[in-house]
Amino acid sequence: MSQPIDYHSRPYRPCVGIMLINSVNQIFVGQRFDNHGDAWQMPQGGIDAGETPIEAGFREMHEEIGTNKAELLCEHPEWLSYNIPEGLANQLWDGKYRGQTQKWLAFRYIGDDADINIATEQPEFCEWRWSSVDSLHQLAVPFKRPVYSKIIADFKDIFAD
């Protein structure tokens, strides 16, 4: 029987983060089925082998919210990482990762609210809503807040009037 990998020695799981922005500069957030608190998050998901972050972004958007009616605005130049609390990390992905490293993409949503369907084949969210950029940071679980703060600051020009 192999020994579990030490938490701090584990790699980060590569994934894509999606900031989906509607026509009045509100951001899509969903409440996860597996989160029993009042935390909300932007869509995100793993990058498959051979897939670019942009391809993964469109795929994950469709998988998580039932539509990919969006136009890419920008791709963050850096990979941004966060650690998941050790107890939770041991339960996710067979305990292989200590957190995620994300390539963040900003998209302009060009569909209607009626196009959004979170009752997908493998649903991640039980509820969704549009959030102001000002409240986004406080809606997130604490361990994601530093990444959310960086994304909000770095994508600020999108929200300029």
PDB file of C-alpha atoms in Angstrom:
ATOM      1  CA  MET A   1       0.000   0.000   0.000  1.00  0.00           C
ATOM      2  CA  SER A   2       1.431   3.362  -1.003  1.00  0.00           C
ATOM      3  CA  GLN A   3       1.771   6.245   1.383  1.00  0.00           C
ATOM      4  CA  PRO A   4      -0.403   9.296   0.715  1.00  0.00           C
ATOM      5  CA  ILE A   5       1.460  12.240  -0.779  1.00  0.00           C
ATOM      6  CA  ASP A   6       2.220  14.976   1.726  1.00  0.00           C
ATOM      7  CA  TYR A   7      -0.259  17.825   1.286  1.00  0.00           C
ATOM      8  CA  HIS A   8       2.431  20.477   0.689  1.00  0.00           C
ATOM      9  CA  SER A   9       4.201  18.280  -1.890  1.00  0.00           C
ATOM     10  CA  ARG A  10       1.101  17.837  -4.041  1.00  0.00           C
ATOM     11  CA  PRO A  11       0.815  19.717  -7.326  1.00  0.00           C
ATOM     12  CA  TYR A  12      -1.931  22.121  -8.283  1.00  0.00           C
ATOM     13  CA  ARG A  13      -4.711  20.951 -10.575  1.00  0.00           C
ATOM     14  CA  PRO A  14      -4.692  22.972 -13.820  1.00  0.00           C
ATOM     15  CA  CYS A  15      -8.052  24.478 -14.583  1.00  0.00           C
ATOM     16  CA  VAL A  16      -9.818  27.402 -16.140  1.00  0.00           C
ATOM     17  CA  GLY A  17     -11.844  30.089 -14.376  1.00  0.00           C
ATOM     18  CA  ILE A  18     -14.670  31.897 -16.130  1.00  0.00           C
ATOM     19  CA  MET A  19     -15.773  35.451 -15.403  1.00  0.00           C
ATOM     20  CA  LEU A  20     -19.013  35.669 -17.381  1.00  0.00           C
ATOM     21  CA  ILE A  21     -20.234  39.268 -17.583  1.00  0.00           C
ATOM     22  CA  ASN A  22     -23.684  40.309 -18.755  1.00  0.00           C
ATOM     23  CA  SER A  23     -24.647  43.475 -20.648  1.00  0.00           C
ATOM     24  CA  VAL A  24     -24.924  45.532 -17.428  1.00  0.00           C
ATOM     25  CA  ASN A  25     -21.547  44.340 -16.088  1.00  0.00           C
ATOM     26  CA  GLN A  26     -22.898  41.853 -13.582  1.00  0.00           C
ATOM     27  CA  ILE A  27     -21.039  38.575 -13.109  1.00  0.00           C
ATOM     28  CA  PHE A  28     -22.533  35.082 -13.195  1.00  0.00           C
ATOM     29  CA  VAL A  29     -22.181  33.200  -9.898  1.00  0.00           C
ATOM     30  CA  GLY A  30     -23.527  29.821  -8.891  1.00  0.00           C
ATOM     31  CA  GLN A  31     -24.065  28.112  -5.586  1.00  0.00           C
ATOM     32  CA  ARG A  32     -22.545  24.630  -5.627  1.00  0.00           C
ATOM     33  CA  PHE A  33     -24.609  21.577  -4.740  1.00  0.00           C
ATOM     34  CA  ASP A  34     -21.840  20.342  -2.436  1.00  0.00           C
ATOM     35  CA  ASN A  35     -21.467  23.604  -0.508  1.00  0.00           C
ATOM     36  CA  HIS A  36     -23.845  23.869   2.408  1.00  0.00           C
ATOM     37  CA  GLY A  37     -22.900  27.455   3.262  1.00  0.00           C
ATOM     38  CA  ASP A  38     -23.795  30.683   1.560  1.00  0.00           C
ATOM     39  CA  ALA A  39     -20.787  30.730  -0.793  1.00  0.00           C
ATOM     40  CA  TRP A  40     -21.102  31.448  -4.489  1.00  0.00           C
ATOM     41  CA  GLN A  41     -18.528  31.041  -7.211  1.00  0.00           C
ATOM     42  CA  MET A  42     -17.818  31.731 -10.835  1.00  0.00           C
ATOM     43  CA  PRO A  43     -17.736  28.697 -13.155  1.00  0.00           C
ATOM     44  CA  GLN A  44     -14.461  26.810 -13.324  1.00  0.00           C
ATOM     45  CA  GLY A  45     -13.193  23.392 -14.271  1.00  0.00           C
ATOM     46  CA  GLY A  46     -10.298  21.218 -15.308  1.00  0.00           C
ATOM     47  CA  ILE A  47      -8.414  21.560 -18.553  1.00  0.00           C
ATOM     48  CA  ASP A  48      -8.407  18.303 -20.503  1.00  0.00           C
ATOM     49  CA  ALA A  49      -5.265  16.928 -22.136  1.00  0.00           C
ATOM     50  CA  GLY A  50      -4.600  18.670 -25.438  1.00  0.00           C
ATOM     51  CA  GLU A  51      -7.091  21.441 -24.695  1.00  0.00           C
ATOM     52  CA  THR A  52      -6.255  25.144 -24.567  1.00  0.00           C
ATOM     53  CA  PRO A  53      -7.586  27.248 -21.687  1.00  0.00           C
ATOM     54  CA  ILE A  54      -9.952  29.023 -24.095  1.00  0.00           C
ATOM     55  CA  GLU A  55     -11.320  25.717 -25.421  1.00  0.00           C
ATOM     56  CA  ALA A  56     -11.730  24.527 -21.831  1.00  0.00           C
ATOM     57  CA  GLY A  57     -13.497  27.768 -20.930  1.00  0.00           C
ATOM     58  CA  PHE A  58     -16.147  27.356 -23.614  1.00  0.00           C
ATOM     59  CA  ARG A  59     -16.557  23.641 -22.790  1.00  0.00           C
ATOM     60  CA  GLU A  60     -16.836  24.213 -19.034  1.00  0.00           C
ATOM     61  CA  MET A  61     -19.284  27.057 -19.561  1.00  0.00           C
ATOM     62  CA  HIS A  62     -21.552  24.763 -21.559  1.00  0.00           C
ATOM     63  CA  GLU A  63     -21.146  21.891 -19.090  1.00  0.00           C
ATOM     64  CA  GLU A  64     -21.894  24.016 -16.022  1.00  0.00           C
ATOM     65  CA  ILE A  65     -24.496  26.513 -17.214  1.00  0.00           C
ATOM     66  CA  GLY A  66     -25.939  24.871 -20.311  1.00  0.00           C
ATOM     67  CA  THR A  67     -24.834  27.519 -22.792  1.00  0.00           C
ATOM     68  CA  ASN A  68     -21.688  29.051 -24.185  1.00  0.00           C
ATOM     69  CA  LYS A  69     -23.293  32.095 -25.788  1.00  0.00           C
ATOM     70  CA  ALA A  70     -20.382  34.349 -25.008  1.00  0.00           C
ATOM     71  CA  GLU A  71     -17.540  36.247 -26.579  1.00  0.00           C
ATOM     72  CA  LEU A  72     -14.032  36.139 -25.169  1.00  0.00           C
ATOM     73  CA  LEU A  73     -12.937  39.536 -23.835  1.00  0.00           C
ATOM     74  CA  CYS A  74      -9.517  38.651 -22.444  1.00  0.00           C
ATOM     75  CA  GLU A  75      -7.297  35.980 -20.951  1.00  0.00           C
ATOM     76  CA  HIS A  76      -5.384  36.699 -17.763  1.00  0.00           C
ATOM     77  CA  PRO A  77      -1.632  36.596 -18.496  1.00  0.00           C
ATOM     78  CA  GLU A  78      -0.751  34.592 -15.365  1.00  0.00           C
ATOM     79  CA  TRP A  79      -1.746  31.305 -13.826  1.00  0.00           C
ATOM     80  CA  LEU A  80      -3.282  32.049 -10.412  1.00  0.00           C
ATOM     81  CA  SER A  81      -3.208  29.398  -7.688  1.00  0.00           C
ATOM     82  CA  TYR A  82      -4.938  28.744  -4.419  1.00  0.00           C
ATOM     83  CA  ASN A  83      -4.726  26.043  -1.786  1.00  0.00           C
ATOM     84  CA  ILE A  84      -7.798  24.114  -0.757  1.00  0.00           C
ATOM     85  CA  PRO A  85      -7.999  23.358   2.986  1.00  0.00           C
ATOM     86  CA  GLU A  86      -6.194  20.060   3.582  1.00  0.00           C
ATOM     87  CA  GLY A  87      -9.243  18.145   4.809  1.00  0.00           C
ATOM     88  CA  LEU A  88     -11.191  19.083   1.699  1.00  0.00           C
ATOM     89  CA  ALA A  89      -8.210  18.488  -0.605  1.00  0.00           C
ATOM     90  CA  ASN A  90      -7.962  14.930   0.730  1.00  0.00           C
ATOM     91  CA  GLN A  91     -11.560  14.297  -0.391  1.00  0.00           C
ATOM     92  CA  LEU A  92     -11.266  15.812  -3.883  1.00  0.00           C
ATOM     93  CA  TRP A  93      -9.569  14.293  -6.939  1.00  0.00           C
ATOM     94  CA  ASP A  94      -8.418  11.240  -4.945  1.00  0.00           C
ATOM     95  CA  GLY A  95      -6.249  13.514  -2.813  1.00  0.00           C
ATOM     96  CA  LYS A  96      -3.820  14.139  -5.701  1.00  0.00           C
ATOM     97  CA  TYR A  97      -3.827  17.956  -5.512  1.00  0.00           C
ATOM     98  CA  ARG A  98      -3.434  20.612  -2.838  1.00  0.00           C
ATOM     99  CA  GLY A  99      -5.373  23.204  -4.806  1.00  0.00           C
ATOM    100  CA  GLN A 100      -5.870  24.604  -8.241  1.00  0.00           C
ATOM    101  CA  THR A 101      -3.876  26.751 -10.612  1.00  0.00           C
ATOM    102  CA  GLN A 102      -6.188  28.641 -12.900  1.00  0.00           C
ATOM    103  CA  LYS A 103      -6.062  30.501 -16.174  1.00  0.00           C
ATOM    104  CA  TRP A 104      -8.831  33.097 -15.909  1.00  0.00           C
ATOM    105  CA  LEU A 105     -10.904  34.189 -18.880  1.00  0.00           C
ATOM    106  CA  ALA A 106     -13.369  37.072 -19.085  1.00  0.00           C
ATOM    107  CA  PHE A 107     -16.353  36.600 -21.393  1.00  0.00           C
ATOM    108  CA  ARG A 108     -19.196  38.899 -22.396  1.00  0.00           C
ATOM    109  CA  TYR A 109     -22.474  36.956 -22.168  1.00  0.00           C
ATOM    110  CA  ILE A 110     -24.486  37.466 -25.355  1.00  0.00           C
ATOM    111  CA  GLY A 111     -27.410  35.172 -24.609  1.00  0.00           C
ATOM    112  CA  ASP A 112     -30.602  35.677 -22.639  1.00  0.00           C
ATOM    113  CA  ASP A 113     -31.089  34.621 -19.035  1.00  0.00           C
ATOM    114  CA  ALA A 114     -33.484  31.960 -20.364  1.00  0.00           C
ATOM    115  CA  ASP A 115     -30.541  30.328 -22.188  1.00  0.00           C
ATOM    116  CA  ILE A 116     -28.855  29.551 -18.869  1.00  0.00           C
ATOM    117  CA  ASN A 117     -29.731  26.072 -17.637  1.00  0.00           C
ATOM    118  CA  ILE A 118     -27.875  24.820 -14.566  1.00  0.00           C
ATOM    119  CA  ALA A 119     -29.838  21.525 -14.671  1.00  0.00           C
ATOM    120  CA  THR A 120     -27.125  20.028 -16.859  1.00  0.00           C
ATOM    121  CA  GLU A 121     -26.109  16.387 -17.277  1.00  0.00           C
ATOM    122  CA  GLN A 122     -23.785  16.622 -14.264  1.00  0.00           C
ATOM    123  CA  PRO A 123     -25.027  19.693 -12.402  1.00  0.00           C
ATOM    124  CA  GLU A 124     -22.579  21.698 -10.310  1.00  0.00           C
ATOM    125  CA  PHE A 125     -24.886  24.494  -9.215  1.00  0.00           C
ATOM    126  CA  CYS A 126     -28.209  24.411  -7.390  1.00  0.00           C
ATOM    127  CA  GLU A 127     -28.839  28.150  -7.851  1.00  0.00           C
ATOM    128  CA  TRP A 128     -27.438  30.997  -9.922  1.00  0.00           C
ATOM    129  CA  ARG A 129     -27.648  34.765 -10.093  1.00  0.00           C
ATOM    130  CA  TRP A 130     -25.934  37.844 -11.464  1.00  0.00           C
ATOM    131  CA  SER A 131     -23.695  39.616  -8.952  1.00  0.00           C
ATOM    132  CA  SER A 132     -22.171  43.059  -8.894  1.00  0.00           C
ATOM    133  CA  VAL A 133     -18.390  43.142  -9.119  1.00  0.00           C
ATOM    134  CA  ASP A 134     -18.365  44.897  -5.723  1.00  0.00           C
ATOM    135  CA  SER A 135     -20.011  41.968  -3.917  1.00  0.00           C
ATOM    136  CA  LEU A 136     -18.185  39.166  -5.739  1.00  0.00           C
ATOM    137  CA  HIS A 137     -15.283  38.933  -3.289  1.00  0.00           C
ATOM    138  CA  GLN A 138     -17.539  38.486  -0.236  1.00  0.00           C
ATOM    139  CA  LEU A 139     -19.645  35.791  -1.925  1.00  0.00           C
ATOM    140  CA  ALA A 140     -16.676  33.458  -2.432  1.00  0.00           C
ATOM    141  CA  VAL A 141     -15.358  30.902   0.037  1.00  0.00           C
ATOM    142  CA  PRO A 142     -12.436  32.411   1.987  1.00  0.00           C
ATOM    143  CA  PHE A 143      -9.716  30.321   0.314  1.00  0.00           C
ATOM    144  CA  LYS A 144     -10.719  31.630  -3.151  1.00  0.00           C
ATOM    145  CA  ARG A 145     -10.931  35.300  -2.161  1.00  0.00           C
ATOM    146  CA  PRO A 146      -7.306  36.253  -2.916  1.00  0.00           C
ATOM    147  CA  VAL A 147      -7.656  34.949  -6.490  1.00  0.00           C
ATOM    148  CA  TYR A 148     -11.040  36.658  -6.890  1.00  0.00           C
ATOM    149  CA  SER A 149      -9.547  39.943  -5.639  1.00  0.00           C
ATOM    150  CA  LYS A 150      -6.711  39.688  -8.161  1.00  0.00           C
ATOM    151  CA  ILE A 151      -9.080  38.897 -11.034  1.00  0.00           C
ATOM    152  CA  ILE A 152     -11.365  41.797 -10.117  1.00  0.00           C
ATOM    153  CA  ALA A 153      -8.405  44.195  -9.966  1.00  0.00           C
ATOM    154  CA  ASP A 154      -6.769  42.934 -13.154  1.00  0.00           C
ATOM    155  CA  PHE A 155     -10.008  42.884 -15.164  1.00  0.00           C
ATOM    156  CA  LYS A 156     -11.144  46.296 -13.824  1.00  0.00           C
ATOM    157  CA  ASP A 157     -10.985  47.972 -17.240  1.00  0.00           C
ATOM    158  CA  ILE A 158     -13.851  45.754 -18.389  1.00  0.00           C
ATOM    159  CA  PHE A 159     -16.074  47.433 -15.808  1.00  0.00           C
ATOM    160  CA  ALA A 160     -14.986  51.021 -16.532  1.00  0.00           C
ATOM    161  CA  ASP A 161     -17.801  53.244 -17.738  1.00  0.00           C
TER     162      ASP A 161
END
